[in-house]
Amino acid sequence: MITVEGLTKSFGPVRAVDGISFELAEGEALALIGPSGCGKSTTLRMINRLIEPSAGRVLIDGVDTTGIPPATLRLRMGYAIQGIGLFPHRTVAQNIATVPRLLGWPRPRIAARVAELLELFGLPPAIFARKYPHELSGGQQQRVGVARAMAGKPAVLLMDEPFGALDPITRTRLQDEFLAIRRRMGTTVLLVTHDMDEAFKLADRLAVMERGRIVQLDAPESLLRRPASAFVESLIGSEDRGLKLLSLAGVTALMGPAMDWMPIGDGTFRKAGANVSLAPLSASASLREAASRLVFAGVDELPVIDEGGAIVGVIDMERIIAFGGGSR
Ligand SMILES: Nc1ncnc2c1ncn2[C@@H]1O[C@H](COP(=O)(O)OP(=O)(O)OP(=O)(O)O)[C@@H](O)[C@H]1O
């Protein structure tokens, strides 16, 4: 567990971070989100002591990090930043092995860890382990940067806009991969991002910052349903708030029993009495995808199927609209 207590940083007359406190539970992902200059990066850098705080403290599992030498501390905290400087004259494998080597892991354990991470990030070791950073695409370099930050099994992974400078498709793919890896490894993450959608997707809770302070710290759904101020509301984006809410929940949480849908045999399904057959929704779809499909198909109900193709329920507009109920 990471505990941040009253963390403050002044640069001359500017109070960049003003008494921030929060707790990060083991395995949790928290996003710091807010406009440019609100103090996100400074907060992150005080946690691994790239910047010394003016006041306040950080504890790892109850131990004050002030007593730990910064270099030792940084070995326990992975750090991934946008456009991360990979070591240009070291191979991908050597880059990823940096922290495990400094931690003195035995060679076979390092090799196994490097291979594991390369596989997880979709970079087959046989092809990528010996490549140099300049031989990689931007997206591959970002993957290696995040893999390197995770290599030493850090107590917390600090990420500052790690998927920032990527095209939207690569960015989405990397976010999906990262989410799956994080869930599998149980990594504790503190993420800085400008991008509300990224924060909603990757984090369990969001800390909204305004002028050096946290103005709301909540789970995505609470933030969307009950923004604490007009500032938070504007940051969320009031016009597509309902759609963001729908993207947080899966269809299986809301679907009803499939009474009268029949498979046609070509992968589509037909409702009794209807004359059109429709492609089903996957059980992994979000309510947002469900709403989009319903609108696009011009129908008010669609069947939901599991991975094996069997019907597990139906989703309809009425249920989707009810999910938004209670929000204003
Ligand atoms: N080394 C420094 N010297 C003086 N002022 C600084 C320094 N670093 C940051 N600041 C100021 O502190 C404030 C917070 O900066 P910080 O980089 O933490 O913001 P941020 O929320 O991460 O912004 P961005 O999203 O643009 O990266 C800003 O007003 C910035 O100008």
PDB file of N, CA, C and O in Angstrom, residues 71 74-79 84-107 109-111 113-115 117 133 144-154:
ATOM      1  N   ALA A  71      17.929   6.361  -4.918  1.00  0.00           N
ATOM      2  CA  ALA A  71      18.264   5.342  -5.925  1.00  0.00           C
ATOM      3  C   ALA A  71      17.646   3.994  -5.550  1.00  0.00           C
ATOM      4  O   ALA A  71      17.111   3.277  -6.406  1.00  0.00           O
ATOM      5  N   ARG A  74      13.857   4.120  -6.110  1.00  0.00           N
ATOM      6  CA  ARG A  74      13.452   4.038  -7.524  1.00  0.00           C
ATOM      7  C   ARG A  74      13.493   2.618  -8.065  1.00  0.00           C
ATOM      8  O   ARG A  74      12.791   2.296  -9.016  1.00  0.00           O
ATOM      9  N   LEU A  75      14.310   1.758  -7.436  1.00  0.00           N
ATOM     10  CA  LEU A  75      14.312   0.353  -7.858  1.00  0.00           C
ATOM     11  C   LEU A  75      12.994  -0.325  -7.464  1.00  0.00           C
ATOM     12  O   LEU A  75      12.619  -1.333  -8.049  1.00  0.00           O
ATOM     13  N   ARG A  76      12.320   0.226  -6.461  1.00  0.00           N
ATOM     14  CA  ARG A  76      11.048  -0.364  -6.022  1.00  0.00           C
ATOM     15  C   ARG A  76       9.849   0.269  -6.719  1.00  0.00           C
ATOM     16  O   ARG A  76       8.701  -0.103  -6.466  1.00  0.00           O
ATOM     17  N   MET A  77      10.123   1.299  -7.517  1.00  0.00           N
ATOM     18  CA  MET A  77       9.031   1.991  -8.191  1.00  0.00           C
ATOM     19  C   MET A  77       9.321   2.051  -9.681  1.00  0.00           C
ATOM     20  O   MET A  77      10.252   2.729 -10.108  1.00  0.00           O
ATOM     21  N   GLY A  78       8.550   1.342 -10.485  1.00  0.00           N
ATOM     22  CA  GLY A  78       8.733   1.418 -11.937  1.00  0.00           C
ATOM     23  C   GLY A  78       8.295   2.791 -12.415  1.00  0.00           C
ATOM     24  O   GLY A  78       7.378   3.386 -11.850  1.00  0.00           O
ATOM     25  N   TYR A  79       8.950   3.284 -13.459  1.00  0.00           N
ATOM     26  CA  TYR A  79       8.614   4.625 -13.949  1.00  0.00           C
ATOM     27  C   TYR A  79       8.580   4.588 -15.468  1.00  0.00           C
ATOM     28  O   TYR A  79       9.584   4.273 -16.116  1.00  0.00           O
ATOM     29  N   ILE A  84       9.692   7.489 -23.604  1.00  0.00           N
ATOM     30  CA  ILE A  84      10.697   7.037 -22.626  1.00  0.00           C
ATOM     31  C   ILE A  84      12.053   6.836 -23.299  1.00  0.00           C
ATOM     32  O   ILE A  84      12.136   6.278 -24.388  1.00  0.00           O
ATOM     33  N   GLY A  85      13.106   7.333 -22.635  1.00  0.00           N
ATOM     34  CA  GLY A  85      14.434   7.180 -23.186  1.00  0.00           C
ATOM     35  C   GLY A  85      14.957   5.772 -22.951  1.00  0.00           C
ATOM     36  O   GLY A  85      15.523   5.480 -21.902  1.00  0.00           O
ATOM     37  N   LEU A  86      14.734   4.895 -23.946  1.00  0.00           N
ATOM     38  CA  LEU A  86      15.372   3.576 -23.844  1.00  0.00           C
ATOM     39  C   LEU A  86      16.867   3.792 -24.060  1.00  0.00           C
ATOM     40  O   LEU A  86      17.267   4.732 -24.749  1.00  0.00           O
ATOM     41  N   PHE A  87      17.683   2.932 -23.481  1.00  0.00           N
ATOM     42  CA  PHE A  87      19.126   3.068 -23.696  1.00  0.00           C
ATOM     43  C   PHE A  87      19.419   2.666 -25.131  1.00  0.00           C
ATOM     44  O   PHE A  87      19.202   1.509 -25.510  1.00  0.00           O
ATOM     45  N   PRO A  88      19.907   3.604 -25.969  1.00  0.00           N
ATOM     46  CA  PRO A  88      19.995   3.330 -27.410  1.00  0.00           C
ATOM     47  C   PRO A  88      21.012   2.256 -27.780  1.00  0.00           C
ATOM     48  O   PRO A  88      20.845   1.576 -28.786  1.00  0.00           O
ATOM     49  N   HIS A  89      22.050   2.087 -26.954  1.00  0.00           N
ATOM     50  CA  HIS A  89      23.092   1.113 -27.313  1.00  0.00           C
ATOM     51  C   HIS A  89      22.897  -0.227 -26.610  1.00  0.00           C
ATOM     52  O   HIS A  89      23.779  -1.074 -26.619  1.00  0.00           O
ATOM     53  N   ARG A  90      21.734  -0.375 -25.975  1.00  0.00           N
ATOM     54  CA  ARG A  90      21.431  -1.672 -25.362  1.00  0.00           C
ATOM     55  C   ARG A  90      20.268  -2.303 -26.097  1.00  0.00           C
ATOM     56  O   ARG A  90      19.363  -1.599 -26.552  1.00  0.00           O
ATOM     57  N   THR A  91      20.294  -3.631 -26.171  1.00  0.00           N
ATOM     58  CA  THR A  91      19.206  -4.330 -26.861  1.00  0.00           C
ATOM     59  C   THR A  91      17.922  -4.204 -26.037  1.00  0.00           C
ATOM     60  O   THR A  91      17.945  -3.785 -24.879  1.00  0.00           O
ATOM     61  N   VAL A  92      16.842  -4.616 -26.677  1.00  0.00           N
ATOM     62  CA  VAL A  92      15.543  -4.630 -26.002  1.00  0.00           C
ATOM     63  C   VAL A  92      15.637  -5.454 -24.713  1.00  0.00           C
ATOM     64  O   VAL A  92      15.202  -5.024 -23.642  1.00  0.00           O
ATOM     65  N   ALA A  93      16.233  -6.647 -24.819  1.00  0.00           N
ATOM     66  CA  ALA A  93      16.331  -7.520 -23.633  1.00  0.00           C
ATOM     67  C   ALA A  93      17.160  -6.852 -22.544  1.00  0.00           C
ATOM     68  O   ALA A  93      16.796  -6.882 -21.355  1.00  0.00           O
ATOM     69  N   GLN A  94      18.270  -6.216 -22.930  1.00  0.00           N
ATOM     70  CA  GLN A  94      19.119  -5.554 -21.923  1.00  0.00           C
ATOM     71  C   GLN A  94      18.396  -4.371 -21.288  1.00  0.00           C
ATOM     72  O   GLN A  94      18.527  -4.125 -20.095  1.00  0.00           O
ATOM     73  N   ASN A  95      17.621  -3.647 -22.103  1.00  0.00           N
ATOM     74  CA  ASN A  95      16.845  -2.537 -21.549  1.00  0.00           C
ATOM     75  C   ASN A  95      15.873  -3.036 -20.486  1.00  0.00           C
ATOM     76  O   ASN A  95      15.800  -2.481 -19.397  1.00  0.00           O
ATOM     77  N   ILE A  96      15.141  -4.102 -20.829  1.00  0.00           N
ATOM     78  CA  ILE A  96      14.133  -4.612 -19.889  1.00  0.00           C
ATOM     79  C   ILE A  96      14.807  -5.173 -18.628  1.00  0.00           C
ATOM     80  O   ILE A  96      14.258  -5.088 -17.535  1.00  0.00           O
ATOM     81  N   ALA A  97      16.027  -5.699 -18.807  1.00  0.00           N
ATOM     82  CA  ALA A  97      16.717  -6.348 -17.673  1.00  0.00           C
ATOM     83  C   ALA A  97      17.356  -5.341 -16.700  1.00  0.00           C
ATOM     84  O   ALA A  97      17.883  -5.745 -15.663  1.00  0.00           O
ATOM     85  N   THR A  98      17.264  -4.034 -17.024  1.00  0.00           N
ATOM     86  CA  THR A  98      18.006  -3.041 -16.240  1.00  0.00           C
ATOM     87  C   THR A  98      17.780  -3.165 -14.721  1.00  0.00           C
ATOM     88  O   THR A  98      18.739  -3.337 -13.958  1.00  0.00           O
ATOM     89  N   VAL A  99      16.538  -3.065 -14.299  1.00  0.00           N
ATOM     90  CA  VAL A  99      16.281  -3.056 -12.851  1.00  0.00           C
ATOM     91  C   VAL A  99      16.556  -4.427 -12.216  1.00  0.00           C
ATOM     92  O   VAL A  99      17.234  -4.496 -11.183  1.00  0.00           O
ATOM     93  N   PRO A 100      16.078  -5.529 -12.821  1.00  0.00           N
ATOM     94  CA  PRO A 100      16.427  -6.827 -12.228  1.00  0.00           C
ATOM     95  C   PRO A 100      17.937  -7.022 -12.036  1.00  0.00           C
ATOM     96  O   PRO A 100      18.378  -7.581 -11.026  1.00  0.00           O
ATOM     97  N   ARG A 101      18.741  -6.512 -12.986  1.00  0.00           N
ATOM     98  CA  ARG A 101      20.199  -6.634 -12.824  1.00  0.00           C
ATOM     99  C   ARG A 101      20.687  -5.809 -11.641  1.00  0.00           C
ATOM    100  O   ARG A 101      21.478  -6.269 -10.826  1.00  0.00           O
ATOM    101  N   LEU A 102      20.171  -4.579 -11.545  1.00  0.00           N
ATOM    102  CA  LEU A 102      20.570  -3.731 -10.412  1.00  0.00           C
ATOM    103  C   LEU A 102      20.129  -4.336  -9.079  1.00  0.00           C
ATOM    104  O   LEU A 102      20.762  -4.149  -8.052  1.00  0.00           O
ATOM    105  N   LEU A 103      19.019  -5.092  -9.132  1.00  0.00           N
ATOM    106  CA  LEU A 103      18.534  -5.738  -7.904  1.00  0.00           C
ATOM    107  C   LEU A 103      19.306  -7.014  -7.601  1.00  0.00           C
ATOM    108  O   LEU A 103      19.095  -7.652  -6.568  1.00  0.00           O
ATOM    109  N   GLY A 104      20.187  -7.415  -8.537  1.00  0.00           N
ATOM    110  CA  GLY A 104      21.033  -8.582  -8.306  1.00  0.00           C
ATOM    111  C   GLY A 104      20.321  -9.916  -8.482  1.00  0.00           C
ATOM    112  O   GLY A 104      20.710 -10.924  -7.884  1.00  0.00           O
ATOM    113  N   TRP A 105      19.274  -9.940  -9.317  1.00  0.00           N
ATOM    114  CA  TRP A 105      18.596 -11.220  -9.561  1.00  0.00           C
ATOM    115  C   TRP A 105      19.566 -12.174 -10.262  1.00  0.00           C
ATOM    116  O   TRP A 105      20.391 -11.738 -11.085  1.00  0.00           O
ATOM    117  N   PRO A 106      19.446 -13.475 -10.010  1.00  0.00           N
ATOM    118  CA  PRO A 106      20.267 -14.448 -10.755  1.00  0.00           C
ATOM    119  C   PRO A 106      19.908 -14.405 -12.250  1.00  0.00           C
ATOM    120  O   PRO A 106      18.758 -14.140 -12.604  1.00  0.00           O
ATOM    121  N   ARG A 107      20.905 -14.683 -13.100  1.00  0.00           N
ATOM    122  CA  ARG A 107      20.719 -14.586 -14.545  1.00  0.00           C
ATOM    123  C   ARG A 107      19.498 -15.341 -15.095  1.00  0.00           C
ATOM    124  O   ARG A 107      18.741 -14.790 -15.892  1.00  0.00           O
ATOM    125  N   ARG A 109      16.740 -16.097 -13.727  1.00  0.00           N
ATOM    126  CA  ARG A 109      15.495 -15.424 -13.335  1.00  0.00           C
ATOM    127  C   ARG A 109      15.288 -14.171 -14.184  1.00  0.00           C
ATOM    128  O   ARG A 109      14.167 -13.871 -14.604  1.00  0.00           O
ATOM    129  N   ILE A 110      16.376 -13.451 -14.460  1.00  0.00           N
ATOM    130  CA  ILE A 110      16.275 -12.250 -15.303  1.00  0.00           C
ATOM    131  C   ILE A 110      15.816 -12.641 -16.704  1.00  0.00           C
ATOM    132  O   ILE A 110      14.894 -12.051 -17.270  1.00  0.00           O
ATOM    133  N   ALA A 111      16.474 -13.684 -17.245  1.00  0.00           N
ATOM    134  CA  ALA A 111      16.140 -14.118 -18.612  1.00  0.00           C
ATOM    135  C   ALA A 111      14.667 -14.526 -18.698  1.00  0.00           C
ATOM    136  O   ALA A 111      13.961 -14.174 -19.654  1.00  0.00           O
ATOM    137  N   ARG A 113      12.198 -13.523 -16.775  1.00  0.00           N
ATOM    138  CA  ARG A 113      11.350 -12.343 -16.618  1.00  0.00           C
ATOM    139  C   ARG A 113      11.281 -11.538 -17.925  1.00  0.00           C
ATOM    140  O   ARG A 113      10.216 -11.092 -18.340  1.00  0.00           O
ATOM    141  N   VAL A 114      12.434 -11.370 -18.573  1.00  0.00           N
ATOM    142  CA  VAL A 114      12.485 -10.622 -19.837  1.00  0.00           C
ATOM    143  C   VAL A 114      11.617 -11.330 -20.879  1.00  0.00           C
ATOM    144  O   VAL A 114      10.795 -10.710 -21.565  1.00  0.00           O
ATOM    145  N   ALA A 115      11.780 -12.650 -20.975  1.00  0.00           N
ATOM    146  CA  ALA A 115      11.010 -13.411 -21.970  1.00  0.00           C
ATOM    147  C   ALA A 115       9.511 -13.313 -21.665  1.00  0.00           C
ATOM    148  O   ALA A 115       8.690 -13.117 -22.573  1.00  0.00           O
ATOM    149  N   LEU A 117       7.870 -10.917 -20.129  1.00  0.00           N
ATOM    150  CA  LEU A 117       7.331  -9.585 -20.438  1.00  0.00           C
ATOM    151  C   LEU A 117       7.240  -9.357 -21.947  1.00  0.00           C
ATOM    152  O   LEU A 117       6.260  -8.799 -22.439  1.00  0.00           O
ATOM    153  N   PRO A 133      16.715  -0.235 -29.863  1.00  0.00           N
ATOM    154  CA  PRO A 133      15.540   0.644 -29.882  1.00  0.00           C
ATOM    155  C   PRO A 133      15.268   1.308 -31.233  1.00  0.00           C
ATOM    156  O   PRO A 133      14.109   1.412 -31.647  1.00  0.00           O
ATOM    157  N   VAL A 144       8.195  -1.546 -24.831  1.00  0.00           N
ATOM    158  CA  VAL A 144       9.437  -1.904 -24.144  1.00  0.00           C
ATOM    159  C   VAL A 144       9.623  -0.997 -22.917  1.00  0.00           C
ATOM    160  O   VAL A 144      10.033  -1.450 -21.847  1.00  0.00           O
ATOM    161  N   GLY A 145       9.264   0.282 -23.074  1.00  0.00           N
ATOM    162  CA  GLY A 145       9.375   1.221 -21.950  1.00  0.00           C
ATOM    163  C   GLY A 145       8.527   0.777 -20.763  1.00  0.00           C
ATOM    164  O   GLY A 145       8.981   0.791 -19.610  1.00  0.00           O
ATOM    165  N   VAL A 146       7.299   0.349 -21.038  1.00  0.00           N
ATOM    166  CA  VAL A 146       6.415  -0.087 -19.946  1.00  0.00           C
ATOM    167  C   VAL A 146       6.908  -1.430 -19.391  1.00  0.00           C
ATOM    168  O   VAL A 146       6.936  -1.635 -18.172  1.00  0.00           O
ATOM    169  N   ALA A 147       7.349  -2.326 -20.288  1.00  0.00           N
ATOM    170  CA  ALA A 147       7.877  -3.630 -19.833  1.00  0.00           C
ATOM    171  C   ALA A 147       9.097  -3.406 -18.932  1.00  0.00           C
ATOM    172  O   ALA A 147       9.241  -4.049 -17.891  1.00  0.00           O
ATOM    173  N   ARG A 148       9.957  -2.469 -19.332  1.00  0.00           N
ATOM    174  CA  ARG A 148      11.142  -2.183 -18.514  1.00  0.00           C
ATOM    175  C   ARG A 148      10.732  -1.680 -17.126  1.00  0.00           C
ATOM    176  O   ARG A 148      11.314  -2.068 -16.113  1.00  0.00           O
ATOM    177  N   ALA A 149       9.717  -0.810 -17.101  1.00  0.00           N
ATOM    178  CA  ALA A 149       9.274  -0.259 -15.819  1.00  0.00           C
ATOM    179  C   ALA A 149       8.672  -1.344 -14.914  1.00  0.00           C
ATOM    180  O   ALA A 149       8.721  -1.242 -13.693  1.00  0.00           O
ATOM    181  N   MET A 150       8.107  -2.393 -15.526  1.00  0.00           N
ATOM    182  CA  MET A 150       7.466  -3.451 -14.730  1.00  0.00           C
ATOM    183  C   MET A 150       8.428  -4.568 -14.347  1.00  0.00           C
ATOM    184  O   MET A 150       8.098  -5.422 -13.514  1.00  0.00           O
ATOM    185  N   ALA A 151       9.622  -4.583 -14.958  1.00  0.00           N
ATOM    186  CA  ALA A 151      10.479  -5.769 -14.898  1.00  0.00           C
ATOM    187  C   ALA A 151      10.865  -6.186 -13.482  1.00  0.00           C
ATOM    188  O   ALA A 151      10.896  -7.371 -13.166  1.00  0.00           O
ATOM    189  N   GLY A 152      11.164  -5.221 -12.624  1.00  0.00           N
ATOM    190  CA  GLY A 152      11.627  -5.559 -11.275  1.00  0.00           C
ATOM    191  C   GLY A 152      10.503  -5.815 -10.282  1.00  0.00           C
ATOM    192  O   GLY A 152      10.728  -5.777  -9.080  1.00  0.00           O
ATOM    193  N   LYS A 153       9.277  -6.087 -10.799  1.00  0.00           N
ATOM    194  CA  LYS A 153       8.100  -6.281  -9.948  1.00  0.00           C
ATOM    195  C   LYS A 153       7.990  -5.160  -8.917  1.00  0.00           C
ATOM    196  O   LYS A 153       8.039  -5.404  -7.693  1.00  0.00           O
ATOM    197  N   PRO A 154       7.853  -3.929  -9.385  1.00  0.00           N
ATOM    198  CA  PRO A 154       7.863  -2.788  -8.467  1.00  0.00           C
ATOM    199  C   PRO A 154       6.637  -2.765  -7.557  1.00  0.00           C
ATOM    200  O   PRO A 154       5.584  -3.303  -7.919  1.00  0.00           O
TER     201      PRO A 154
END
